PDB file of C-alpha atoms and ligand atoms in Angstrom:
ATOM      1  CA  UNK A   1       0.136   0.120  -0.121  1.00 93.00           C
ATOM      2  CA  UNK A   2       0.980   3.421  -0.505  1.00 98.00           C
ATOM      3  CA  UNK A   3       2.568   5.442   2.729  1.00 98.00           C
ATOM      4  CA  UNK A   4       3.165   8.982   2.807  1.00 99.00           C
ATOM      5  CA  UNK A   5       6.126  11.080   5.361  1.00 99.00           C
ATOM      6  CA  UNK A   6       4.225  13.941   6.483  1.00 99.00           C
ATOM      7  CA  UNK A   7       5.494  16.245   9.560  1.00 99.00           C
ATOM      8  CA  UNK A   8       4.369  18.947  12.097  1.00 99.00           C
ATOM      9  CA  UNK A   9       7.196  21.176  12.552  1.00 98.00           C
ATOM     10  CA  UNK A  10       7.909  22.870  15.047  1.00 98.00           C
ATOM     11  CA  UNK A  11       5.490  26.162  14.858  1.00 98.00           C
ATOM     12  CA  UNK A  12       2.548  23.584  14.367  1.00 98.00           C
ATOM     13  CA  UNK A  13       3.372  21.892  17.417  1.00 98.00           C
ATOM     14  CA  UNK A  14       4.268  25.426  19.654  1.00 98.00           C
ATOM     15  CA  UNK A  15       0.779  26.388  18.003  1.00 98.00           C
ATOM     16  CA  UNK A  16      -1.573  23.087  19.270  1.00 98.00           C
ATOM     17  CA  UNK A  17      -2.140  21.762  15.910  1.00 98.00           C
ATOM     18  CA  UNK A  18      -1.206  18.412  16.148  1.00 98.00           C
ATOM     19  CA  UNK A  19      -4.168  17.034  17.202  1.00 98.00           C
ATOM     20  CA  UNK A  20      -6.413  18.631  14.232  1.00 98.00           C
ATOM     21  CA  UNK A  21      -3.598  18.049  11.065  1.00 98.00           C
ATOM     22  CA  UNK A  22      -3.963  13.649  12.559  1.00 98.00           C
ATOM     23  CA  UNK A  23      -7.537  14.165  12.641  1.00 98.00           C
ATOM     24  CA  UNK A  24      -8.587  15.255   8.984  1.00 98.00           C
ATOM     25  CA  UNK A  25      -6.346  12.176   7.616  1.00 98.00           C
ATOM     26  CA  UNK A  26      -8.463  10.386  10.046  1.00 98.00           C
ATOM     27  CA  UNK A  27     -11.221  11.542   8.767  1.00 98.00           C
ATOM     28  CA  UNK A  28     -10.467  11.202   5.405  1.00 98.00           C
ATOM     29  CA  UNK A  29     -10.120   7.358   5.654  1.00 98.00           C
ATOM     30  CA  UNK A  30      -6.324   7.574   5.670  1.00 98.00           C
ATOM     31  CA  UNK A  31      -4.445   4.602   8.245  1.00 98.00           C
ATOM     32  CA  UNK A  32      -2.207   5.783  10.978  1.00 98.00           C
ATOM     33  CA  UNK A  33       1.222   3.534  10.857  1.00 98.00           C
ATOM     34  CA  UNK A  34       4.057   5.731  12.472  1.00 98.00           C
ATOM     35  CA  UNK A  35       3.782   8.545  14.908  1.00 98.00           C
ATOM     36  CA  UNK A  36       6.271  10.001  17.008  1.00 98.00           C
ATOM     37  CA  UNK A  37       8.208  13.069  18.813  1.00 98.00           C
ATOM     38  CA  UNK A  38      11.488  14.561  18.778  1.00 98.00           C
ATOM     39  CA  UNK A  39      13.485  17.466  18.455  1.00 98.00           C
ATOM     40  CA  UNK A  40      15.722  16.387  15.529  1.00 98.00           C
ATOM     41  CA  UNK A  41      19.334  16.779  14.443  1.00 98.00           C
ATOM     42  CA  UNK A  42      21.221  18.917  11.965  1.00 98.00           C
ATOM     43  CA  UNK A  43      22.659  15.468  10.030  1.00 98.00           C
ATOM     44  CA  UNK A  44      19.224  14.317   9.810  1.00 98.00           C
ATOM     45  CA  UNK A  45      17.494  17.395   8.931  1.00 98.00           C
ATOM     46  CA  UNK A  46      20.438  18.346   6.058  1.00 98.00           C
ATOM     47  CA  UNK A  47      19.574  14.977   4.626  1.00 98.00           C
ATOM     48  CA  UNK A  48      15.604  15.574   4.643  1.00 98.00           C
ATOM     49  CA  UNK A  49      16.349  19.260   2.979  1.00 98.00           C
ATOM     50  CA  UNK A  50      19.011  17.615   0.669  1.00 97.00           C
ATOM     51  CA  UNK A  51      17.581  18.895  -2.372  1.00 96.00           C
ATOM     52  CA  UNK A  52      17.042  22.401  -0.966  1.00 97.00           C
ATOM     53  CA  UNK A  53      20.846  22.822   0.102  1.00 97.00           C
ATOM     54  CA  UNK A  54      22.013  25.760  -2.566  1.00 98.00           C
ATOM     55  CA  UNK A  55      19.024  27.386  -1.628  1.00 97.00           C
ATOM     56  CA  UNK A  56      19.286  30.786   0.760  1.00 97.00           C
ATOM     57  CA  UNK A  57      16.877  30.003   3.486  1.00 97.00           C
ATOM     58  CA  UNK A  58      18.424  26.900   4.073  1.00 98.00           C
ATOM     59  CA  UNK A  59      20.503  27.667   6.811  1.00 97.00           C
ATOM     60  CA  UNK A  60      17.230  29.311   8.446  1.00 97.00           C
ATOM     61  CA  UNK A  61      15.155  26.759   7.449  1.00 98.00           C
ATOM     62  CA  UNK A  62      17.495  23.714   9.605  1.00 98.00           C
ATOM     63  CA  UNK A  63      17.926  25.822  12.368  1.00 98.00           C
ATOM     64  CA  UNK A  64      13.976  26.831  12.580  1.00 98.00           C
ATOM     65  CA  UNK A  65      13.589  23.067  12.338  1.00 98.00           C
ATOM     66  CA  UNK A  66      15.825  22.248  15.048  1.00 98.00           C
ATOM     67  CA  UNK A  67      14.251  24.714  17.176  1.00 98.00           C
ATOM     68  CA  UNK A  68      11.850  22.592  18.693  1.00 98.00           C
ATOM     69  CA  UNK A  69      10.158  18.866  18.703  1.00 98.00           C
ATOM     70  CA  UNK A  70       8.616  18.206  15.693  1.00 98.00           C
ATOM     71  CA  UNK A  71       5.535  14.739  15.201  1.00 99.00           C
ATOM     72  CA  UNK A  72       6.461  12.657  11.922  1.00 99.00           C
ATOM     73  CA  UNK A  73       4.154  10.335  11.327  1.00 98.00           C
ATOM     74  CA  UNK A  74       3.494   7.547   8.451  1.00 99.00           C
ATOM     75  CA  UNK A  75       0.215   7.340   6.795  1.00 99.00           C
ATOM     76  CA  UNK A  76      -1.147   4.602   4.275  1.00 98.00           C
ATOM     77  CA  UNK A  77      -3.881   4.323   1.730  1.00 98.00           C
ATOM     78  CA  UNK A  78      -5.036   4.996  -1.791  1.00 98.00           C
ATOM     79  CA  UNK A  79      -3.328   8.126  -3.129  1.00 98.00           C
ATOM     80  CA  UNK A  80      -1.998   9.303  -0.130  1.00 98.00           C
ATOM     81  CA  UNK A  81       1.315  10.988  -1.404  1.00 98.00           C
ATOM     82  CA  UNK A  82      -0.492  13.110  -3.985  1.00 98.00           C
ATOM     83  CA  UNK A  83      -3.848  13.875  -1.477  1.00 98.00           C
ATOM     84  CA  UNK A  84      -1.485  14.613   1.565  1.00 98.00           C
ATOM     85  CA  UNK A  85       0.439  17.521  -0.307  1.00 98.00           C
ATOM     86  CA  UNK A  86      -2.991  18.549  -1.186  1.00 98.00           C
ATOM     87  CA  UNK A  87      -4.688  18.572   2.154  1.00 98.00           C
ATOM     88  CA  UNK A  88      -1.461  20.601   2.698  1.00 98.00           C
ATOM     89  CA  UNK A  89      -2.025  23.260   0.525  1.00 98.00           C
ATOM     90  CA  UNK A  90       0.722  25.109  -1.166  1.00 98.00           C
ATOM     91  CA  UNK A  91       4.323  25.637  -0.280  1.00 97.00           C
ATOM     92  CA  UNK A  92       3.253  29.785  -0.193  1.00 98.00           C
ATOM     93  CA  UNK A  93       0.944  29.787   2.491  1.00 98.00           C
ATOM     94  CA  UNK A  94      -0.425  32.749   0.784  1.00 98.00           C
ATOM     95  CA  UNK A  95      -1.674  30.528  -2.484  1.00 98.00           C
ATOM     96  CA  UNK A  96      -3.418  27.986  -0.503  1.00 98.00           C
ATOM     97  CA  UNK A  97      -6.712  27.033  -0.554  1.00 98.00           C
ATOM     98  CA  UNK A  98      -8.913  27.321   2.709  1.00 98.00           C
ATOM     99  CA  UNK A  99      -9.665  24.043   3.480  1.00 98.00           C
ATOM    100  CA  UNK A 100      -6.365  23.233   3.195  1.00 98.00           C
ATOM    101  CA  UNK A 101      -4.468  23.390   6.616  1.00 98.00           C
ATOM    102  CA  UNK A 102      -1.851  25.962   5.631  1.00 98.00           C
ATOM    103  CA  UNK A 103      -5.088  27.852   3.804  1.00 98.00           C
ATOM    104  CA  UNK A 104      -6.422  27.713   7.239  1.00 98.00           C
ATOM    105  CA  UNK A 105      -3.904  27.753   9.738  1.00 98.00           C
ATOM    106  CA  UNK A 106      -0.944  30.176   8.070  1.00 98.00           C
ATOM    107  CA  UNK A 107       0.319  33.482   6.560  1.00 98.00           C
ATOM    108  CA  UNK A 108       4.122  32.897   5.772  1.00 98.00           C
ATOM    109  CA  UNK A 109       6.127  29.411   3.991  1.00 97.00           C
ATOM    110  CA  UNK A 110       9.300  30.148   6.600  1.00 97.00           C
ATOM    111  CA  UNK A 111       6.312  29.069   8.811  1.00 98.00           C
ATOM    112  CA  UNK A 112       4.108  26.544   7.018  1.00 98.00           C
ATOM    113  CA  UNK A 113       3.113  24.441   9.706  1.00 98.00           C
ATOM    114  CA  UNK A 114       3.834  20.856   7.805  1.00 98.00           C
ATOM    115  CA  UNK A 115       6.062  18.956   5.711  1.00 98.00           C
ATOM    116  CA  UNK A 116       4.590  16.543   2.825  1.00 98.00           C
ATOM    117  CA  UNK A 117       6.383  14.184   0.759  1.00 98.00           C
ATOM    118  CA  UNK A 118       6.283  14.895  -2.717  1.00 98.00           C
ATOM    119  CA  UNK A 119       6.866  11.603  -4.023  1.00 98.00           C
ATOM    120  CA  UNK A 120       6.215   7.968  -3.330  1.00 98.00           C
ATOM    121  CA  UNK A 121      10.047   7.703  -3.876  1.00 98.00           C
ATOM    122  CA  UNK A 122      10.696  11.051  -1.719  1.00 98.00           C
ATOM    123  CA  UNK A 123       7.949   9.170   0.969  1.00 98.00           C
ATOM    124  CA  UNK A 124       9.780   5.962   1.054  1.00 98.00           C
ATOM    125  CA  UNK A 125      13.304   7.711   1.727  1.00 98.00           C
ATOM    126  CA  UNK A 126      11.509   9.965   4.141  1.00 98.00           C
ATOM    127  CA  UNK A 127       9.990   6.884   5.832  1.00 98.00           C
ATOM    128  CA  UNK A 128      13.336   5.041   6.292  1.00 98.00           C
ATOM    129  CA  UNK A 129      15.357   8.604   7.316  1.00 98.00           C
ATOM    130  CA  UNK A 130      12.855   9.652  10.279  1.00 98.00           C
ATOM    131  CA  UNK A 131      11.543   6.148  11.419  1.00 98.00           C
ATOM    132  CA  UNK A 132      13.273   2.674  12.194  1.00 98.00           C
ATOM    133  CA  UNK A 133      11.719  -0.352  10.452  1.00 98.00           C
ATOM    134  CA  UNK A 134       9.946  -1.951  13.798  1.00 98.00           C
ATOM    135  CA  UNK A 135       8.295   1.768  14.151  1.00 98.00           C
ATOM    136  CA  UNK A 136       6.059   1.680  10.990  1.00 98.00           C
ATOM    137  CA  UNK A 137       2.850  -0.743  11.798  1.00 98.00           C
ATOM    138  CA  UNK A 138       1.448  -3.097   9.300  1.00 97.00           C
ATOM    139  CA  UNK A 139      -2.174  -3.342  10.331  1.00 97.00           C
ATOM    140  CA  UNK A 140      -5.486  -4.215   8.724  1.00 94.00           C
ATOM    141  CA  UNK A 141      -7.392  -1.351   9.351  1.00 93.00           C
ATOM    142  CA  UNK A 142     -11.198  -2.908  10.475  1.00 93.00           C
ATOM    143  CA  UNK A 143     -13.246  -0.044   8.884  1.00 93.00           C
ATOM    144  CA  UNK A 144     -11.556  -1.129   5.722  1.00 94.00           C
ATOM    145  CA  UNK A 145     -14.848  -2.094   3.833  1.00 95.00           C
ATOM    146  CA  UNK A 146     -16.095   1.143   4.751  1.00 96.00           C
ATOM    147  CA  UNK A 147     -13.804   3.239   3.217  1.00 97.00           C
ATOM    148  CA  UNK A 148     -12.899   1.460  -0.052  1.00 97.00           C
ATOM    149  CA  UNK A 149     -15.343   0.108  -2.651  1.00 96.00           C
TER     150      UNK A 149
HETATM  151  P1  LIG B   1       7.468  20.469   2.690  1.00 70.01           P
HETATM  152  O1  LIG B   1       6.308  19.995   2.613  1.00 70.01           O
HETATM  153  O2  LIG B   1       7.816  20.967   4.144  1.00 70.01           O
HETATM  154  O3  LIG B   1       8.796  20.175   2.154  1.00 70.01           O
HETATM  155  O4  LIG B   1       6.886  21.646   1.472  1.00 70.01           O
HETATM  156  P2  LIG B   1       7.079  22.173   0.186  1.00 70.01           P
HETATM  157  O5  LIG B   1       7.282  20.788  -0.594  1.00 70.01           O
HETATM  158  O6  LIG B   1       6.002  22.854  -0.377  1.00 70.01           O
HETATM  159  O7  LIG B   1       8.546  22.686  -0.348  1.00 70.01           O
HETATM  160  P3  LIG B   1       9.608  23.061  -0.740  1.00 70.01           P
HETATM  161  O8  LIG B   1       9.974  21.113  -0.716  1.00 70.01           O
HETATM  162  O9  LIG B   1      10.520  23.602  -1.412  1.00 70.01           O
HETATM  163  O10 LIG B   1      10.438  23.645   0.451  1.00 70.01           O
HETATM  164  C1  LIG B   1      10.492  23.103   1.690  1.00 70.01           C
HETATM  165  C2  LIG B   1      10.138  24.171   2.848  1.00 70.01           C
HETATM  166  O11 LIG B   1      11.542  24.781   2.644  1.00 70.01           O
HETATM  167  C3  LIG B   1       8.780  24.530   2.697  1.00 70.01           C
HETATM  168  O12 LIG B   1       7.891  24.080   3.474  1.00 70.01           O
HETATM  169  C4  LIG B   1       9.188  25.623   3.309  1.00 70.01           C
HETATM  170  O13 LIG B   1       8.798  25.793   4.882  1.00 70.01           O
HETATM  171  C5  LIG B   1      10.561  26.340   3.169  1.00 70.01           C
HETATM  172  N1  LIG B   1      10.983  27.339   1.971  1.00 70.01           N
HETATM  173  C6  LIG B   1      10.834  27.144   0.470  1.00 70.01           C
HETATM  174  N2  LIG B   1      10.704  27.662  -0.240  1.00 70.01           N
HETATM  175  C7  LIG B   1      10.700  28.846   0.150  1.00 70.01           C
HETATM  176  C8  LIG B   1      11.437  30.350   0.307  1.00 70.01           C
HETATM  177  O14 LIG B   1      11.598  30.748  -0.899  1.00 70.01           O
HETATM  178  N3  LIG B   1      11.396  31.092   1.240  1.00 70.01           N
HETATM  179  C9  LIG B   1      12.070  30.652   3.201  1.00 70.01           C
HETATM  180  N4  LIG B   1      11.903  31.166   4.010  1.00 70.01           N
HETATM  181  N5  LIG B   1      11.355  29.451   3.108  1.00 70.01           N
HETATM  182  C10 LIG B   1      11.116  28.223   1.628  1.00 70.01           C
HETATM  183 MG1  LIG B   2       8.796  19.336   0.248  1.00 70.01          MG
END
C-alpha cells in the first residue's frame, strides 16, 4: 500500500495543531502507521532537505526545524502521497486554499506548519530517514470495507 511521510513542524507543535492535523487524515480515511515526537538533529534535517542545500533560505530552514520538537507520521492509503500534499496546501500559505491545512492555519512560507513528501519515492526515503523499520506498523484497518469500494 502507498505510504507518505507527514510532519508537524515546530511552529505547528507550538500552535497546538497536532491533533487537528492527525484528525484530518483520520477522518479522510487514511491509516496511521507510525507516530513519534522528537527534536531533530542538524544531520537528519540536512539529509531530509538535501535537495534545498543551495537555497538562500536553507540555513534558516534547518535552524528553525531544530528549534523544537516535531511530530513525525506515516500515513497509508490510496493515492496518499498526492492527496496528502493537497490536504497540506501550497508551499506558500498565501497561495493555499481555505480548507487546506496551510490555507486554514498560516501565512508565511517559513512558518507553514507541516511537511508532506512530494513523491512516492521521496516518501519511502523520508520514512526510512525518520523511522526505524519496527516503528512502522503493518495492520489492517477494520473500517477498510467502509472506506474502499
Ligand atoms: P515541505 O512539505 O515542507 O517539503 O514543503 P514543500 O515541498 O511545499 O516545499 P519545498 O520542499 O520546496 O521547501 C521545503 C520548505 O522550505 C517549505 O515548506 C518552506 O517551509 C521552506 N521554503 C521553501 N521555499 C522557501 C522560500 O522561498 N523562503 C522561505 N523562507 N522558506 C522556504
Ligand atoms: Mg518538499
